Tab-separated table of C-alpha atoms in Angstrom:
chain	number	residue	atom	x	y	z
A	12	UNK	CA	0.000	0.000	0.000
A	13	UNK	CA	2.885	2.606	0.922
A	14	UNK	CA	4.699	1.429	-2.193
A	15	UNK	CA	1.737	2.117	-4.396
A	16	UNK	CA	0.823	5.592	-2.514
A	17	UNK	CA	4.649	6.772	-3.197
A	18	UNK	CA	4.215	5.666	-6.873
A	19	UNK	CA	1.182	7.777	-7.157
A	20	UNK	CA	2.865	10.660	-5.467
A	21	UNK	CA	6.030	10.809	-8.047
A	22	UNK	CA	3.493	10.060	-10.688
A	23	UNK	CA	1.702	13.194	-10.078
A	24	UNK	CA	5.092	15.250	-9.577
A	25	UNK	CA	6.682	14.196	-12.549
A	26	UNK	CA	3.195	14.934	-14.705
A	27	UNK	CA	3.324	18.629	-12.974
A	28	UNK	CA	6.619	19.374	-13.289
A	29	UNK	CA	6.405	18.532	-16.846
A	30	UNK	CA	3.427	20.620	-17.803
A	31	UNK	CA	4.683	23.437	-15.455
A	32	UNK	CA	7.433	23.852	-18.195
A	33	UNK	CA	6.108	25.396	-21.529
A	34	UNK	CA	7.661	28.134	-21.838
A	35	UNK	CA	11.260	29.916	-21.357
A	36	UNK	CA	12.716	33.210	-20.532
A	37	UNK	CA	15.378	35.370	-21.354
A	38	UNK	CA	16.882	38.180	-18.929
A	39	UNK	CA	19.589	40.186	-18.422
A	40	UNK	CA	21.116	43.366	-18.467
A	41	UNK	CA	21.491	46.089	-20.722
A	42	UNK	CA	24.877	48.262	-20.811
A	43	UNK	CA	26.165	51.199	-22.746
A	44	UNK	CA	29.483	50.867	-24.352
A	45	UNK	CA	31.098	51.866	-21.132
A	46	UNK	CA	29.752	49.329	-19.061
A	47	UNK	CA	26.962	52.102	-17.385
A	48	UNK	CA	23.386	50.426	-17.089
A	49	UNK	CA	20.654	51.695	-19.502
A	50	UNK	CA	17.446	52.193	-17.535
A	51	UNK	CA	14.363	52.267	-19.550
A	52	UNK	CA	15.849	50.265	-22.523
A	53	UNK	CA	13.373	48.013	-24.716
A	54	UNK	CA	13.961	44.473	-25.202
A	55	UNK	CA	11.308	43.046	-27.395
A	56	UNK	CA	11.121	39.254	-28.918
A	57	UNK	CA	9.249	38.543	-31.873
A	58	UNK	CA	8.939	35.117	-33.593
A	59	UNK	CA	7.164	35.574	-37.489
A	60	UNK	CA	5.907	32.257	-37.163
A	61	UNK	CA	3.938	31.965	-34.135
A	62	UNK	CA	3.105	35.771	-34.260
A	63	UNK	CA	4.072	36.154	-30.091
A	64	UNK	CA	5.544	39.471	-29.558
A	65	UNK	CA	6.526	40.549	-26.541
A	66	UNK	CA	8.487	43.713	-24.987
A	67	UNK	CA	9.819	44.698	-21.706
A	68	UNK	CA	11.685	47.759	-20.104
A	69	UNK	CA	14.842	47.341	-18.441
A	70	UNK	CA	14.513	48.182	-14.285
A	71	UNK	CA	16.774	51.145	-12.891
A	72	UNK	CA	19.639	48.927	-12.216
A	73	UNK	CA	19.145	48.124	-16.248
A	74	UNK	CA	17.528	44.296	-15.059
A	75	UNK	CA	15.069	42.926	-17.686
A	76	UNK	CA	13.193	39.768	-17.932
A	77	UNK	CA	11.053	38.378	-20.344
A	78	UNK	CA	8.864	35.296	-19.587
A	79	UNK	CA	6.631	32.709	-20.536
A	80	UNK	CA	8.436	32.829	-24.276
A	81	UNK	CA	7.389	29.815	-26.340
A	82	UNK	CA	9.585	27.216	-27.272
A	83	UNK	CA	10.721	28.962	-31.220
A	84	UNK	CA	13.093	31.046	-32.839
A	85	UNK	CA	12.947	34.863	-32.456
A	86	UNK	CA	14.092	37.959	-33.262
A	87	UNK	CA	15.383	39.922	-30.297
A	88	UNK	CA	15.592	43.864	-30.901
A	89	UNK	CA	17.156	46.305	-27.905
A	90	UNK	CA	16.473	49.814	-28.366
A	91	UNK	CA	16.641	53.035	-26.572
A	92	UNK	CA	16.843	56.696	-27.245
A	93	UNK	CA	19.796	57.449	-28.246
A	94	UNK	CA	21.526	54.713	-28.846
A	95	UNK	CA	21.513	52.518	-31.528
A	96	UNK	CA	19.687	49.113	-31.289
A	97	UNK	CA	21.047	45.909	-30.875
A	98	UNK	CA	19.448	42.861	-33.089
A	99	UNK	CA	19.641	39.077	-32.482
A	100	UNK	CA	18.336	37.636	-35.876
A	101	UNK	CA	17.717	34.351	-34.530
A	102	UNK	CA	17.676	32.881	-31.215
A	103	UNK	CA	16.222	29.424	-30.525
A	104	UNK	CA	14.499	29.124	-27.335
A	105	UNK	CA	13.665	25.768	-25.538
A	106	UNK	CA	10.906	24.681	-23.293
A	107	UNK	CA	12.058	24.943	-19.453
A	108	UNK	CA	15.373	27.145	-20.373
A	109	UNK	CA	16.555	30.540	-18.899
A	110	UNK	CA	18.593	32.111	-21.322
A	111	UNK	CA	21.026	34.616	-20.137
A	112	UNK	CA	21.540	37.443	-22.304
A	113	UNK	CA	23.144	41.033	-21.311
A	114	UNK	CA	23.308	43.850	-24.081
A	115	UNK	CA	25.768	46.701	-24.781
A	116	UNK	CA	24.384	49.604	-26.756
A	117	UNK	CA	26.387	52.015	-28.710
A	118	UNK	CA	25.506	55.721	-28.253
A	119	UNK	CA	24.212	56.959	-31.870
A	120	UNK	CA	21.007	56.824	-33.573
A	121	UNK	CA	19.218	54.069	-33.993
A	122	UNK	CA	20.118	51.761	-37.011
């Protein structure tokens, strides 16, 4: 009986932990060229084939984090005014994963 009650219980853990993780996220910072944080800077992720588009604004310590990305490939754009934007054609994002990412804008106009 205890056997089959601790069989049920990892059962049920292993079937929520797996359906907890659909999606990803991506943080990190974002930096000018001389290593200064960039509060207020816009980190948006767009995937063309799903259509999800998301956008966030980095924190006063320049802290962003995007979550609940589907598993895809996206294009990552960091903007603010003026500098000029940083672009990630293609980054693949898997279920469950926390991807790491700072940025380091140039000053200049955007490109």
């Amino acid at each position: 009986m205890l056997a089959t009650l601790i069989t049920i219980v990892l059962l049920v853990s292993l079937a929520v932990s797996s359906a907890a993780q659909t999606s990803a996220a991506l943080q990190g910072y974002v930096y000018d060229v001389s290593g200064a944080v960039v509060p207020g800077a816009t980190v948006s992720v767009r995937s063309e084939d799903s259509g999800f588009d998301r956008s966030v604004a980095a924190d006063a310590e320049g802290r962003y984090n995007l979550i609940g990305i589907p598993a895809g490939s996206y294009l990552v754009i960091t903007e603010a005014p003026g500098f000029r934007s940083e672009t990630i054609e293609e980054l693949i994002v898997d279920v469950g994963r926390t991807i790491v990412r700072d940025f380091r804008l140039d000053i200049g106009n955007s490109r």
